[in-house]
Short mmCIF file of C-alpha atoms and ligand atoms in Angstrom, two decimals:
data_model
loop_
_atom_site.label_atom_id
_atom_site.label_comp_id
_atom_site.label_asym_id
_atom_site.label_seq_id
_atom_site.Cartn_x
_atom_site.Cartn_y
_atom_site.Cartn_z
CA MET A 1 0.00 0.00 0.00
CA ASN A 2 1.41 3.38 -1.01
CA PHE A 3 -0.24 6.73 -0.58
CA ILE A 4 0.51 9.81 -2.61
CA ILE A 5 3.02 11.90 -0.74
CA GLU A 6 2.18 15.59 -0.84
CA SER A 7 4.79 18.32 -0.67
CA LYS A 8 5.74 19.62 2.71
CA ILE A 9 4.65 23.05 3.91
CA LYS A 10 7.32 25.50 5.00
CA VAL A 11 6.38 26.81 8.43
CA ALA A 12 9.79 28.22 9.34
CA GLU A 13 13.19 28.57 7.67
CA ASN A 14 14.29 25.11 8.82
CA LEU A 15 10.95 23.43 9.51
CA HIS A 16 8.77 21.82 6.87
CA LEU A 17 5.65 19.90 7.87
CA SER A 18 3.49 17.43 5.96
CA PRO A 19 0.06 18.91 5.07
CA MET A 20 -1.45 16.67 7.74
CA GLY A 21 0.10 15.69 11.06
CA CYS A 22 -1.01 13.28 13.76
CA GLY A 23 -2.33 14.30 17.16
CA THR A 24 -1.27 12.23 20.16
CA TRP A 25 -3.47 13.45 23.01
CA ALA A 26 -4.89 9.94 23.32
CA TRP A 27 -1.42 8.38 23.71
CA GLY A 28 -1.33 8.18 27.50
CA ASN A 29 -4.78 9.52 28.35
CA ARG A 30 -6.93 7.05 30.27
CA PHE A 31 -9.73 9.37 31.28
CA LEU A 32 -10.98 10.61 27.92
CA TRP A 33 -9.39 8.19 25.50
CA GLY A 34 -9.19 4.87 27.36
CA TYR A 35 -5.41 4.51 26.96
CA GLU A 36 -3.72 1.43 28.47
CA PRO A 37 0.04 0.72 28.26
CA GLU A 38 -0.81 -2.49 26.36
CA MET A 39 -1.71 -0.20 23.46
CA ASP A 40 1.90 0.92 23.01
CA THR A 41 2.70 -1.66 20.33
CA GLN A 42 -0.22 -0.56 18.19
CA LEU A 43 0.70 3.08 18.78
CA GLN A 44 4.23 2.40 17.59
CA GLU A 45 2.83 0.67 14.49
CA THR A 46 0.63 3.72 13.95
CA PHE A 47 3.67 6.01 14.19
CA ASN A 48 5.72 3.83 11.83
CA LEU A 49 2.96 3.63 9.25
CA LEU A 50 2.39 7.39 9.19
CA VAL A 51 6.07 8.27 8.89
CA SER A 52 6.66 5.65 6.20
CA GLN A 53 3.88 7.27 4.17
CA GLY A 54 5.22 10.81 4.57
CA VAL A 55 3.10 12.05 7.47
CA THR A 56 6.13 12.91 9.48
CA TRP A 57 5.07 15.26 12.22
CA PHE A 58 3.30 14.68 15.51
CA ASP A 59 1.58 17.05 17.87
CA THR A 60 1.90 16.41 21.59
CA GLY A 61 1.85 18.36 24.86
CA ASP A 62 3.75 18.22 28.12
CA SER A 63 0.40 17.83 29.91
CA TYR A 64 -0.61 14.79 27.83
CA GLY A 65 -0.87 11.61 29.88
CA THR A 66 -3.20 11.28 32.82
CA GLY A 67 -2.15 10.94 36.48
CA LYS A 68 1.06 8.94 36.84
CA LEU A 69 1.27 8.77 33.07
CA ASN A 70 1.92 12.50 32.77
CA GLY A 71 4.32 13.15 29.89
CA ARG A 72 3.58 9.71 28.40
CA SER A 73 2.75 10.99 24.92
CA GLU A 74 6.13 12.73 24.66
CA THR A 75 7.94 9.71 26.07
CA LEU A 76 6.29 7.40 23.55
CA LEU A 77 7.08 9.76 20.67
CA GLY A 78 10.70 9.85 21.82
CA LYS A 79 10.93 6.06 21.83
CA PHE A 80 9.11 5.66 18.52
CA SER A 81 11.18 8.26 16.68
CA ARG A 82 14.45 6.80 18.03
CA GLU A 83 13.52 3.28 16.97
CA TYR A 84 12.06 4.16 13.57
CA GLN A 85 14.27 2.89 10.73
CA GLY A 86 12.29 3.38 7.52
CA ASP A 87 11.75 6.04 4.85
CA HIS A 88 11.44 9.72 5.81
CA GLN A 89 13.24 9.16 9.10
CA SER A 90 15.15 12.43 8.85
CA GLU A 91 11.90 14.34 8.31
CA ILE A 92 10.31 13.39 11.64
CA ALA A 93 9.29 16.51 13.55
CA ILE A 94 7.72 16.87 16.97
CA ALA A 95 5.56 19.80 17.99
CA THR A 96 4.86 20.05 21.68
CA LYS A 97 2.65 22.37 23.65
CA LEU A 98 3.79 23.72 26.99
CA ALA A 99 0.96 23.96 29.50
CA VAL A 100 0.26 27.25 31.23
CA TYR A 101 0.38 25.74 34.71
CA PRO A 102 -0.20 28.29 37.49
CA TRP A 103 3.33 27.73 38.81
CA ARG A 104 4.90 28.64 35.50
CA LEU A 105 5.43 32.34 35.99
CA THR A 106 8.82 33.24 34.57
CA PRO A 107 10.60 33.01 31.21
CA GLN A 108 12.94 30.45 32.74
CA SER A 109 9.99 28.23 33.68
CA MET A 110 9.22 27.87 29.95
CA ILE A 111 12.84 27.13 29.14
CA ASN A 112 12.93 24.49 31.89
CA ALA A 113 9.65 22.99 30.68
CA CYS A 114 10.91 22.77 27.11
CA GLU A 115 14.13 21.12 28.32
CA LYS A 116 12.06 18.53 30.18
CA SER A 117 10.02 17.86 27.04
CA ALA A 118 13.25 17.49 25.06
CA GLN A 119 14.49 14.99 27.65
CA ARG A 120 11.31 12.91 27.37
CA LEU A 121 11.53 13.10 23.59
CA GLY A 122 15.25 12.35 23.56
CA ARG A 123 15.62 15.05 20.94
CA LYS A 124 15.13 18.77 20.45
CA VAL A 125 11.59 20.05 20.24
CA ASP A 126 11.00 21.21 16.66
CA LEU A 127 7.97 23.41 17.21
CA VAL A 128 7.22 24.72 20.69
CA GLN A 129 3.71 26.06 21.27
CA LEU A 130 2.08 27.81 24.20
CA HIS A 131 -0.85 25.49 24.93
CA TRP A 132 -3.23 28.30 25.75
CA SER A 133 -3.22 31.91 26.81
CA PRO A 134 -3.93 32.86 30.44
CA ALA A 135 -5.34 36.20 29.17
CA LYS A 136 -8.86 35.43 30.36
CA TYR A 137 -8.05 34.64 33.96
CA LEU A 138 -4.47 35.71 34.83
CA PRO A 139 -3.37 38.18 32.16
CA TRP A 140 -0.11 39.16 33.82
CA GLN A 141 1.13 35.56 33.56
CA GLU A 142 1.27 35.73 29.78
CA LYS A 143 4.19 38.06 28.95
CA PRO A 144 6.85 36.17 30.94
CA LEU A 145 5.79 32.94 29.25
CA LEU A 146 5.93 34.51 25.79
CA GLU A 147 9.34 35.88 26.74
CA GLY A 148 10.40 32.32 27.57
CA LEU A 149 9.29 31.12 24.14
CA ALA A 150 11.16 34.01 22.49
CA ARG A 151 14.34 33.04 24.34
CA LEU A 152 13.93 29.39 23.31
CA SER A 153 13.80 30.56 19.71
CA ASN A 154 16.62 33.09 19.97
CA GLN A 155 18.87 30.57 21.72
CA GLY A 156 18.27 28.04 18.93
CA LEU A 157 16.70 25.53 21.31
CA VAL A 158 13.68 25.10 19.00
CA LYS A 159 13.18 25.51 15.28
CA ALA A 160 9.90 27.40 15.48
CA VAL A 161 7.39 28.94 17.87
CA GLY A 162 3.61 28.62 17.80
CA LEU A 163 0.57 29.51 19.88
CA SER A 164 -2.66 27.69 20.58
CA ASN A 165 -6.22 28.71 21.44
CA TYR A 166 -5.51 32.37 20.71
CA GLY A 167 -8.16 34.68 19.28
CA ALA A 168 -7.45 37.59 16.95
CA LYS A 169 -6.91 40.39 19.47
CA ASN A 170 -4.72 38.28 21.67
CA LEU A 171 -2.77 36.98 18.68
CA LEU A 172 -2.05 40.45 17.40
CA SER A 173 -0.57 41.60 20.70
CA ALA A 174 1.53 38.43 20.98
CA TYR A 175 2.68 38.98 17.38
CA GLU A 176 3.85 42.47 18.28
CA PHE A 177 5.58 41.19 21.43
CA PHE A 178 7.52 38.57 19.44
CA ARG A 179 8.26 40.96 16.57
CA GLU A 180 10.05 43.31 18.98
CA ARG A 181 12.27 40.35 19.93
CA GLY A 182 12.93 39.28 16.36
CA VAL A 183 10.82 36.13 16.66
CA LYS A 184 8.21 34.96 14.19
CA ILE A 185 5.03 33.16 15.21
CA SER A 186 5.03 30.24 12.78
CA THR A 187 1.79 28.49 13.69
CA LEU A 188 -1.51 28.94 15.46
CA GLN A 189 -3.33 25.82 16.64
CA VAL A 190 -7.11 26.09 17.09
CA GLN A 191 -10.06 23.72 17.30
CA TYR A 192 -11.25 23.63 13.71
CA SER A 193 -13.56 21.21 11.95
CA LEU A 194 -16.94 21.14 10.24
CA LEU A 195 -18.40 21.26 13.74
CA SER A 196 -16.07 23.96 14.98
CA THR A 197 -16.03 26.75 12.43
CA TYR A 198 -15.92 29.43 15.17
CA PRO A 199 -12.21 30.33 14.70
CA PHE A 200 -12.84 31.32 11.08
CA VAL A 201 -16.45 32.48 11.10
CA LYS A 202 -16.49 34.43 14.36
CA LEU A 203 -12.84 35.13 15.11
CA ARG A 204 -11.81 35.80 11.48
CA LEU A 205 -8.50 34.09 12.16
CA LYS A 206 -7.96 32.94 8.58
CA GLU A 207 -7.59 36.47 7.22
CA LEU A 208 -5.41 37.60 10.11
CA CYS A 209 -3.11 34.57 9.90
CA GLN A 210 -2.75 35.03 6.15
CA GLN A 211 -1.78 38.63 6.76
CA LEU A 212 0.77 37.68 9.44
CA ASP A 213 2.06 34.61 7.55
CA ILE A 214 1.05 32.21 10.32
CA LYS A 215 0.04 28.65 9.39
CA ILE A 216 -3.14 27.39 11.05
CA ILE A 217 -3.08 23.93 12.61
CA ALA A 218 -6.58 22.43 12.95
CA TYR A 219 -6.97 20.37 16.11
CA SER A 220 -9.81 17.90 16.69
CA PRO A 221 -10.58 17.91 12.93
CA LEU A 222 -12.82 14.86 13.42
CA THR A 223 -14.57 16.44 16.43
CA LEU A 224 -13.14 13.76 18.72
CA GLY A 225 -14.24 11.02 16.30
CA LEU A 226 -17.79 12.22 15.72
CA LEU A 227 -17.21 13.10 12.05
CA THR A 228 -16.00 9.59 11.22
CA GLY A 229 -19.67 8.56 11.29
CA LYS A 230 -19.06 5.61 13.59
CA TYR A 231 -20.95 7.26 16.43
CA ARG A 232 -24.06 7.66 14.35
CA ASP A 233 -26.86 7.16 16.87
CA LEU A 234 -27.48 6.99 20.60
CA ASN A 235 -26.93 3.20 20.61
CA HIS A 236 -23.37 3.61 19.37
CA LEU A 237 -21.60 6.00 21.70
CA PRO A 238 -18.05 5.94 23.06
CA SER A 239 -17.54 5.25 26.73
CA GLY A 240 -15.97 7.89 28.95
CA ALA A 241 -16.21 11.63 28.87
CA ARG A 242 -17.18 11.91 25.19
CA ARG A 243 -20.44 10.04 25.77
CA GLY A 244 -22.45 12.91 27.23
CA LEU A 245 -21.18 15.38 24.69
CA PHE A 246 -21.96 13.14 21.72
CA LYS A 247 -25.40 12.38 23.12
CA GLN A 248 -26.17 16.08 23.03
CA LEU A 249 -24.66 16.75 19.63
CA LEU A 250 -25.83 13.74 17.62
CA PRO A 251 -29.51 14.60 17.16
CA ALA A 252 -28.59 18.12 16.04
CA ILE A 253 -25.84 17.20 13.56
CA LYS A 254 -27.70 14.52 11.56
CA PRO A 255 -28.01 16.75 8.43
CA LEU A 256 -24.25 17.27 8.41
CA LEU A 257 -23.45 13.57 8.83
CA LEU A 258 -25.81 12.74 5.94
CA THR A 259 -24.22 15.34 3.64
CA LEU A 260 -20.71 14.28 4.67
CA ASP A 261 -21.60 10.66 3.95
CA ALA A 262 -23.06 11.51 0.53
CA ILE A 263 -20.10 13.68 -0.54
CA ALA A 264 -17.67 11.05 0.76
CA SER A 265 -19.40 8.34 -1.33
CA ASP A 266 -19.37 10.56 -4.44
CA ASN A 267 -15.59 10.76 -4.08
CA GLY A 268 -15.07 7.12 -3.16
CA LYS A 269 -13.79 8.23 0.25
CA THR A 270 -14.84 7.75 3.85
CA MET A 271 -16.42 10.36 6.08
CA ALA A 272 -13.22 10.72 8.11
CA GLN A 273 -11.15 11.27 4.96
CA THR A 274 -13.66 13.82 3.70
CA ALA A 275 -13.86 15.72 7.01
CA ILE A 276 -10.05 15.95 7.17
CA ASN A 277 -9.83 16.91 3.50
CA TRP A 278 -12.31 19.73 4.15
CA CYS A 279 -9.93 21.17 6.75
CA ILE A 280 -7.08 21.00 4.22
CA CYS A 281 -9.24 22.69 1.56
CA LYS A 282 -9.92 25.49 4.05
CA GLY A 283 -6.18 26.16 4.20
CA THR A 284 -5.35 24.49 7.52
CA ILE A 285 -2.97 21.71 8.53
CA PRO A 286 -5.15 19.16 10.34
CA ILE A 287 -3.79 16.84 13.02
CA PRO A 288 -6.33 14.02 13.40
CA GLY A 289 -5.62 11.77 16.35
CA ALA A 290 -5.13 8.08 15.50
CA LYS A 291 -5.04 5.24 18.01
CA ASN A 292 -4.20 2.33 15.73
CA PRO A 293 -2.83 1.59 12.25
CA LEU A 294 -6.34 1.08 10.86
CA GLN A 295 -7.35 4.62 11.76
CA ALA A 296 -4.01 5.99 10.57
CA ARG A 297 -4.36 4.20 7.24
CA GLU A 298 -7.82 5.62 6.77
CA ASN A 299 -6.70 9.13 7.70
CA LEU A 300 -3.79 8.91 5.24
CA GLY A 301 -6.47 8.61 2.56
CA ALA A 302 -7.37 12.24 3.26
CA LEU A 303 -4.28 13.18 1.26
CA GLY A 304 -3.64 13.11 -2.48
CA TRP A 305 -6.97 14.56 -3.59
CA ARG A 306 -9.19 17.58 -2.92
CA LEU A 307 -12.92 18.18 -2.59
CA SER A 308 -14.33 20.49 -5.27
CA ARG A 309 -15.03 24.07 -4.29
CA GLY A 310 -18.77 23.32 -4.53
CA GLU A 311 -18.44 20.38 -2.14
CA VAL A 312 -16.45 22.44 0.36
CA GLU A 313 -19.13 25.12 0.28
CA GLU A 314 -21.99 22.65 0.51
CA LEU A 315 -20.47 21.03 3.61
CA GLU A 316 -19.92 24.42 5.17
CA ARG A 317 -23.46 25.57 4.34
CA VAL A 318 -24.97 22.55 6.07
CA ALA A 319 -22.60 22.87 9.03
CA LEU A 320 -23.46 26.54 9.53
CA GLY A 321 -27.17 25.75 9.38
CA LEU A 322 -27.01 23.39 12.38
CA ASN A 323 -28.38 24.67 15.63
CA LYS A 324 -25.51 23.12 17.61
CA GLN A 325 -21.77 23.00 17.09
CA MET A 326 -18.94 21.57 19.13
CA ILE A 327 -18.26 23.48 22.37
CA GLN A 328 -15.19 25.67 22.29
CA ASN A 329 -12.14 25.13 24.44
CA ILE A 330 -12.61 27.17 27.63
CA PHE A 331 -9.19 28.75 27.10
CA GLN A 332 -9.92 29.98 23.58
CA THR A 333 -9.59 33.76 23.61
CA ARG A 334 -11.22 36.26 21.28
N1 NAP B 401 -4.31 22.80 21.39
C1 NAP B 401 -5.26 22.22 22.11
O1 NAP B 401 -5.76 22.78 23.10
C2 NAP B 401 -5.73 20.86 21.68
C3 NAP B 401 -6.96 20.36 22.16
C4 NAP B 401 -7.38 19.12 21.69
C5 NAP B 401 -6.61 18.41 20.79
N2 NAP B 401 -5.40 18.90 20.38
C6 NAP B 401 -4.53 18.14 19.44
O2 NAP B 401 -5.28 17.76 18.30
C7 NAP B 401 -5.17 16.35 18.10
C8 NAP B 401 -6.38 15.80 17.39
O3 NAP B 401 -7.55 16.10 18.07
P1 NAP B 401 -8.34 15.02 18.95
O4 NAP B 401 -7.47 13.85 19.18
O5 NAP B 401 -8.86 15.81 20.09
O6 NAP B 401 -9.60 14.66 18.08
P2 NAP B 401 -9.86 14.18 16.58
O7 NAP B 401 -8.62 14.18 15.82
O8 NAP B 401 -11.00 14.98 16.10
O9 NAP B 401 -10.38 12.69 16.84
C9 NAP B 401 -9.46 11.69 17.14
C10 NAP B 401 -10.18 10.42 17.57
O10 NAP B 401 -11.12 10.00 16.60
C11 NAP B 401 -11.09 8.59 16.45
N3 NAP B 401 -10.57 8.34 15.09
C12 NAP B 401 -9.52 8.92 14.47
N4 NAP B 401 -9.39 8.50 13.20
C13 NAP B 401 -10.39 7.63 13.01
C14 NAP B 401 -10.81 6.85 11.89
N5 NAP B 401 -10.18 6.92 10.74
N6 NAP B 401 -11.89 6.06 12.06
C15 NAP B 401 -12.56 5.99 13.21
N7 NAP B 401 -12.21 6.69 14.31
C16 NAP B 401 -11.15 7.51 14.20
C17 NAP B 401 -10.14 8.08 17.53
O11 NAP B 401 -10.87 7.88 18.76
P3 NAP B 401 -11.81 6.61 19.07
O12 NAP B 401 -11.28 5.46 18.30
O13 NAP B 401 -11.73 6.47 20.54
O14 NAP B 401 -13.17 7.06 18.64
C18 NAP B 401 -9.22 9.25 17.69
O15 NAP B 401 -8.55 9.27 18.91
C19 NAP B 401 -4.96 15.83 19.53
O16 NAP B 401 -4.49 14.50 19.55
C20 NAP B 401 -3.99 16.85 20.05
O17 NAP B 401 -2.69 16.59 19.57
C21 NAP B 401 -4.98 20.13 20.79
#
């Protein structure tokens, strides 16, 4: 099996990312995602498959991994990238997100956190991202943390700097802050999918990011699995924390699932592939999470083709007509 490898996207002078990455929030998370250490073999197979097919970058976070498993996602990515022997090995890139813990108050706390991530990864962090902005609840915490990211960049400890869950106003002031220090914001990671159009429709982030030359990374592009179509009715729900949320959303999003299914069939693709492809057509770099090689293989099929403009618009029209969308991350700023 060989997929069409698409050209990499330049996000910084020395960092090129595949047009789709892989999210690894589930790799170590028991509470939401039902992770168990016995899954590590299948996760390594997932990693190997993706890299071998040219999807060479992985998104993680230093807060990923529940309880005693804190940092597990980074540790697994470190092991997998060290042990990987196949094609595209030199292109592997890891993007991590540093959490805005209340005890992280100084620039040095960010530098220390990034060093810890690098230790777990056994390699330098390629793209360091601030996981969220404290602007809504502790605004004075933000500048020292941004300063820490700027120093990481200026000291050559990372290849690129990104932000996450930032709205337009907040992004502009961070942009200015970094510009004064000679640092470029390379990426902005936001929750973006057919069920989470808020960052584009309400926050107008697409236009702003184009203007500032910031690439948009779309997280949860499958709305936590909902857009794959496998959780189609109330008898087929995931266990754990997603259950309640899906129960609420499912009745309202039926029209979208039907349209997604129809457009997927017209293209000979699956709903997951079509939902991810839609994010790519909207100019973002999606990072669907995958828990096993089967899911990874399916998600790889989102590459190598594009929905027509009419199909992109039709999906968006139906999505915008729904009376419910995915809830936004509580840390998302305006
Ligand atoms: N910056 C932030 O604040 C933030 C927040 C959230 C996520 N993220 C990042 O974004 C990444 C992706 O988002 P996400 O993991 O939240 O959600 P997602 O990508 O929308 O959904 C991923 C989940 O959908 C299911 N799935 C994936 N591919 C599938 C397929 N082909 N067929 C059937 N089921 C499939 C799997 O769960 P099941 O098999 O259990 O259904 C998988 O864990 C995360 O891993 C993380 O790296 C960032």
